[in-house]
Amino acid sequence: KQEVTQIPAALSVPEGENLVLNCSFTDSAIYNLQWFRQDPGKGLTSLLLIQSSQREQTSGRLNASLDKSSGRSTLYIAASQPGDSATYLCAAPAGGTSYGKLTFGQGTILTVHP
Amino acid sequence: DAGVIQSPRHEVTEMGQEVTLRCKPISGHNSLFWYRQTMMRGLELLIYFNNNVPIDDSGMPEDRFSAKMPNASFSTLKIQPSEPRDSAVYFCASRELGLAEETQYFGPGTRLLVL
């Protein structure tokens, strides 16, 4: 059974800082890993999806890396802005033949203050 | 595209009442997921369908919960009878089956409060 853990649970930083969110998963036999963003009272929005054959993906100020052997992924946010404040969730496939079924971490609540 | 549509957005009901949540997936998507989110347990998958067929309902908490997908453009999640511990945000998500690079697209959720 896949288990996903995110550290830290919450993070508060001043605007402009570079920051790293961590995600670990127990079953490394995954075909991809995803990072989502959730704003208060809203649904989830996909940020980045890393295929198992890739080591990282970039979108603007966001960079996500994947190390299957160690069961870890990181989300790097450069030059953080107040608009980045949200909850960030990591999701890994549940494992086995459950194609498309995701297991989510508890999330990291990010606050970027001006 | 309008994205995944869920209704109602908010539901307040009394314990023992039947609750029906509705979802319209993105057109062309043939995989649909129902999730529940609470502060204590986070985001949990309840059930998912591929091509309107339930594939895995191991996350459905108990027999009071049931889900159907009568066609490719509509799904329901029903709770009967509802209990206060069912209070949560329920999300529906959809994706295109068979594409490893395809993410899931989430609806805005239904916030359920059972008194």
Short mmCIF file of C-alpha atoms in Angstrom, two decimals:
data_model
loop_
_atom_site.label_atom_id
_atom_site.label_comp_id
_atom_site.label_asym_id
_atom_site.label_seq_id
_atom_site.Cartn_x
_atom_site.Cartn_y
_atom_site.Cartn_z
CA LYS A 1 0.00 0.00 0.00
CA GLN A 2 1.35 3.36 -1.04
CA GLU A 3 1.94 5.93 1.70
CA VAL A 4 2.85 9.54 0.98
CA THR A 5 4.36 11.90 3.54
CA GLN A 6 4.99 15.61 3.14
CA ILE A 7 7.36 17.77 5.13
CA PRO A 8 6.98 20.40 6.47
CA ALA A 9 3.28 20.52 7.35
CA ALA A 10 3.36 24.30 7.24
CA LEU A 11 5.83 26.92 6.07
CA SER A 12 5.83 30.69 6.41
CA VAL A 13 8.38 32.73 4.47
CA PRO A 14 8.93 36.34 3.43
CA GLU A 15 8.37 37.28 -0.17
CA GLY A 16 11.31 36.62 -2.47
CA GLU A 17 12.67 33.55 -0.73
CA ASN A 18 13.44 30.33 -2.54
CA LEU A 19 11.88 27.33 -0.87
CA VAL A 20 11.70 23.56 -1.02
CA LEU A 21 8.76 21.30 -0.23
CA ASN A 22 9.45 17.63 0.39
CA CYS A 23 7.48 14.51 -0.43
CA SER A 24 8.34 10.88 0.29
CA PHE A 25 6.56 7.73 -0.86
CA THR A 26 6.89 4.10 0.18
CA ASP A 27 6.23 2.21 -3.05
CA SER A 28 8.83 3.24 -5.61
CA ALA A 29 7.20 1.24 -8.44
CA ILE A 30 5.44 4.35 -9.71
CA TYR A 31 4.97 5.50 -13.30
CA ASN A 32 4.63 9.18 -12.36
CA LEU A 33 4.33 11.59 -9.48
CA GLN A 34 2.26 14.74 -9.34
CA TRP A 35 2.22 18.00 -7.45
CA PHE A 36 -1.06 19.87 -6.95
CA ARG A 37 -2.00 23.23 -5.52
CA GLN A 38 -5.14 23.87 -3.51
CA ASP A 39 -6.39 27.34 -2.66
CA PRO A 40 -8.74 27.76 0.33
CA GLY A 41 -12.25 26.58 -0.48
CA LYS A 42 -11.24 25.44 -3.95
CA GLY A 43 -10.46 22.22 -5.76
CA LEU A 44 -7.00 20.96 -6.68
CA THR A 45 -5.03 22.27 -9.64
CA SER A 46 -2.26 20.22 -11.18
CA LEU A 47 1.12 21.97 -11.15
CA LEU A 48 3.59 19.41 -12.41
CA LEU A 49 3.55 15.76 -13.41
CA ILE A 50 6.88 13.90 -13.54
CA GLN A 51 7.07 10.66 -15.48
CA SER A 52 9.10 7.83 -13.92
CA SER A 53 11.62 8.15 -16.76
CA GLN A 54 12.21 11.81 -15.95
CA ARG A 55 14.18 13.28 -13.11
CA GLU A 56 12.58 16.69 -13.08
CA GLN A 57 9.97 18.98 -14.59
CA THR A 58 9.88 22.75 -14.71
CA SER A 59 7.08 25.24 -15.10
CA GLY A 60 7.95 28.89 -14.64
CA ARG A 61 9.27 29.39 -11.13
CA LEU A 62 8.42 25.82 -10.16
CA ASN A 63 10.74 22.86 -10.45
CA ALA A 64 9.88 19.36 -9.30
CA SER A 65 12.39 16.54 -9.02
CA LEU A 66 11.88 12.82 -8.64
CA ASP A 67 14.22 10.21 -7.16
CA LYS A 68 12.47 6.87 -7.36
CA SER A 69 15.29 4.91 -5.75
CA SER A 70 15.07 6.93 -2.55
CA GLY A 71 11.29 7.39 -2.73
CA ARG A 72 11.50 11.18 -2.71
CA SER A 73 10.32 14.19 -4.64
CA THR A 74 10.89 17.86 -4.05
CA LEU A 75 9.06 20.94 -5.26
CA TYR A 76 11.28 23.99 -5.56
CA ILE A 77 9.65 27.43 -5.72
CA ALA A 78 11.92 30.26 -6.76
CA ALA A 79 11.43 33.89 -5.76
CA SER A 80 8.25 33.20 -3.82
CA GLN A 81 5.33 35.64 -4.05
CA PRO A 82 2.26 36.20 -1.85
CA GLY A 83 0.17 34.67 -4.63
CA ASP A 84 2.00 31.39 -4.06
CA SER A 85 0.26 31.05 -0.68
CA ALA A 86 -1.76 27.83 -0.82
CA THR A 87 -1.63 24.20 0.17
CA TYR A 88 0.65 22.04 -1.94
CA LEU A 89 -0.09 18.33 -2.24
CA CYS A 90 2.02 15.54 -3.58
CA ALA A 91 0.34 12.47 -5.10
CA ALA A 92 1.74 9.10 -6.12
CA PRO A 93 0.00 6.18 -7.82
CA ALA A 94 -1.46 3.74 -5.33
CA GLY A 95 0.65 0.91 -6.64
CA GLY A 96 0.00 -2.48 -8.19
CA THR A 97 -2.45 -2.49 -11.05
CA SER A 98 -4.51 0.41 -9.70
CA TYR A 99 -3.79 2.52 -12.73
CA GLY A 100 -4.83 6.13 -12.20
CA LYS A 101 -5.57 5.69 -8.50
CA LEU A 102 -3.62 8.27 -6.49
CA THR A 103 -2.52 8.44 -2.88
CA PHE A 104 -2.13 11.99 -1.59
CA GLY A 105 0.09 13.40 1.12
CA GLN A 106 -1.36 15.58 3.85
CA GLY A 107 -0.04 18.68 2.17
CA THR A 108 2.21 21.61 3.03
CA ILE A 109 0.45 24.85 3.89
CA LEU A 110 2.56 27.66 2.46
CA THR A 111 2.22 31.29 3.51
CA VAL A 112 4.29 33.93 1.73
CA HIS A 113 4.04 37.28 3.46
CA PRO A 114 4.89 40.61 1.83
CA ASP B 1 -14.37 23.40 -21.69
CA ALA B 2 -16.21 24.17 -18.45
CA GLY B 3 -14.12 21.75 -16.42
CA VAL B 4 -15.51 19.26 -13.95
CA ILE B 5 -18.88 20.42 -12.66
CA GLN B 6 -20.18 19.49 -9.23
CA SER B 7 -23.50 20.23 -7.59
CA PRO B 8 -24.53 21.35 -5.13
CA ARG B 9 -21.57 23.43 -4.00
CA HIS B 10 -22.83 23.48 -0.42
CA GLU B 11 -25.20 21.13 1.36
CA VAL B 12 -26.48 21.33 4.92
CA THR B 13 -28.68 18.49 6.10
CA GLU B 14 -29.81 16.76 9.24
CA MET B 15 -28.60 13.42 10.45
CA GLY B 16 -30.55 10.58 8.88
CA GLN B 17 -31.37 12.38 5.66
CA GLU B 18 -30.34 11.17 2.23
CA VAL B 19 -27.70 13.22 0.43
CA THR B 20 -26.96 13.04 -3.29
CA LEU B 21 -23.89 14.68 -4.78
CA ARG B 22 -23.57 15.10 -8.54
CA CYS B 23 -20.69 15.30 -10.94
CA LYS B 24 -20.29 15.99 -14.64
CA PRO B 25 -16.78 15.08 -15.87
CA ILE B 26 -14.91 16.85 -18.63
CA SER B 27 -16.20 15.80 -22.03
CA GLY B 28 -14.08 13.01 -23.47
CA HIS B 29 -12.71 11.88 -20.13
CA ASN B 30 -13.52 8.26 -19.40
CA SER B 31 -12.12 7.87 -15.90
CA LEU B 32 -13.90 9.45 -12.92
CA PHE B 33 -12.90 9.65 -9.27
CA TRP B 34 -14.74 10.56 -6.07
CA TYR B 35 -12.66 11.88 -3.15
CA ARG B 36 -13.41 13.04 0.38
CA GLN B 37 -11.31 15.64 2.19
CA THR B 38 -11.27 16.26 5.93
CA MET B 39 -8.80 17.96 8.22
CA MET B 40 -8.14 14.74 10.10
CA ARG B 41 -7.76 12.30 7.21
CA GLY B 42 -6.74 14.52 4.33
CA LEU B 43 -7.78 13.62 0.79
CA GLU B 44 -9.05 10.06 0.41
CA LEU B 45 -10.17 8.24 -2.71
CA LEU B 46 -13.63 6.75 -2.25
CA ILE B 47 -14.28 5.10 -5.61
CA TYR B 48 -13.29 5.38 -9.23
CA PHE B 49 -14.84 4.40 -12.56
CA ASN B 50 -13.31 3.55 -15.91
CA ASN B 51 -15.68 3.71 -18.87
CA ASN B 52 -18.63 4.00 -16.44
CA VAL B 53 -17.67 0.78 -14.64
CA PRO B 54 -16.68 0.88 -10.95
CA ILE B 55 -13.10 -0.37 -10.69
CA ASP B 56 -12.17 0.14 -7.05
CA ASP B 57 -14.59 1.01 -4.26
CA SER B 58 -12.33 -0.04 -1.41
CA GLY B 59 -12.32 3.52 -0.10
CA MET B 60 -16.08 3.69 0.38
CA PRO B 61 -16.38 3.90 4.17
CA GLU B 62 -19.48 1.77 4.62
CA ASP B 63 -22.71 0.59 3.06
CA ARG B 64 -24.35 3.95 3.62
CA PHE B 65 -22.28 5.22 0.70
CA SER B 66 -23.05 4.32 -2.90
CA ALA B 67 -21.94 5.69 -6.26
CA LYS B 68 -23.24 5.30 -9.77
CA MET B 69 -22.20 6.36 -13.23
CA PRO B 70 -25.13 5.71 -15.56
CA ASN B 71 -23.40 7.32 -18.53
CA ALA B 72 -20.14 8.97 -19.53
CA SER B 73 -21.28 12.45 -18.57
CA PHE B 74 -22.83 11.96 -15.13
CA SER B 75 -22.08 10.40 -11.79
CA THR B 76 -23.69 10.50 -8.35
CA LEU B 77 -22.46 9.81 -4.85
CA LYS B 78 -25.23 9.04 -2.39
CA ILE B 79 -25.15 8.86 1.38
CA GLN B 80 -28.13 7.25 3.06
CA PRO B 81 -28.61 7.79 5.95
CA SER B 82 -26.19 10.64 6.55
CA GLU B 83 -24.30 11.07 9.83
CA PRO B 84 -22.41 14.03 11.32
CA ARG B 85 -19.07 12.27 10.71
CA ASP B 86 -19.80 12.40 6.96
CA SER B 87 -19.27 16.17 7.07
CA ALA B 88 -16.44 16.89 4.65
CA VAL B 89 -15.65 18.31 1.23
CA TYR B 90 -16.36 15.84 -1.55
CA PHE B 91 -14.43 16.22 -4.79
CA CYS B 92 -15.00 14.68 -8.17
CA ALA B 93 -12.13 14.41 -10.65
CA SER B 94 -11.80 13.09 -14.18
CA ARG B 95 -9.04 12.16 -16.60
CA GLU B 96 -8.48 10.47 -19.91
CA LEU B 97 -7.91 6.78 -19.37
CA GLY B 98 -4.72 5.16 -20.55
CA LEU B 99 -2.46 8.19 -20.70
CA ALA B 100 0.27 8.01 -18.09
CA GLU B 101 1.10 11.64 -18.67
CA GLU B 102 -2.44 12.83 -18.10
CA THR B 103 -3.30 14.39 -14.77
CA GLN B 104 -6.61 14.37 -12.98
CA TYR B 105 -8.80 17.45 -13.22
CA PHE B 106 -10.70 18.31 -10.08
CA GLY B 107 -14.07 19.94 -9.64
CA PRO B 108 -14.66 22.73 -7.09
CA GLY B 109 -16.06 20.29 -4.53
CA THR B 110 -19.26 19.96 -2.52
CA ARG B 111 -19.01 21.11 1.09
CA LEU B 112 -21.30 18.86 3.14
CA LEU B 113 -22.37 19.59 6.68
CA VAL B 114 -24.50 17.01 8.49
CA LEU B 115 -26.08 18.34 11.69
#
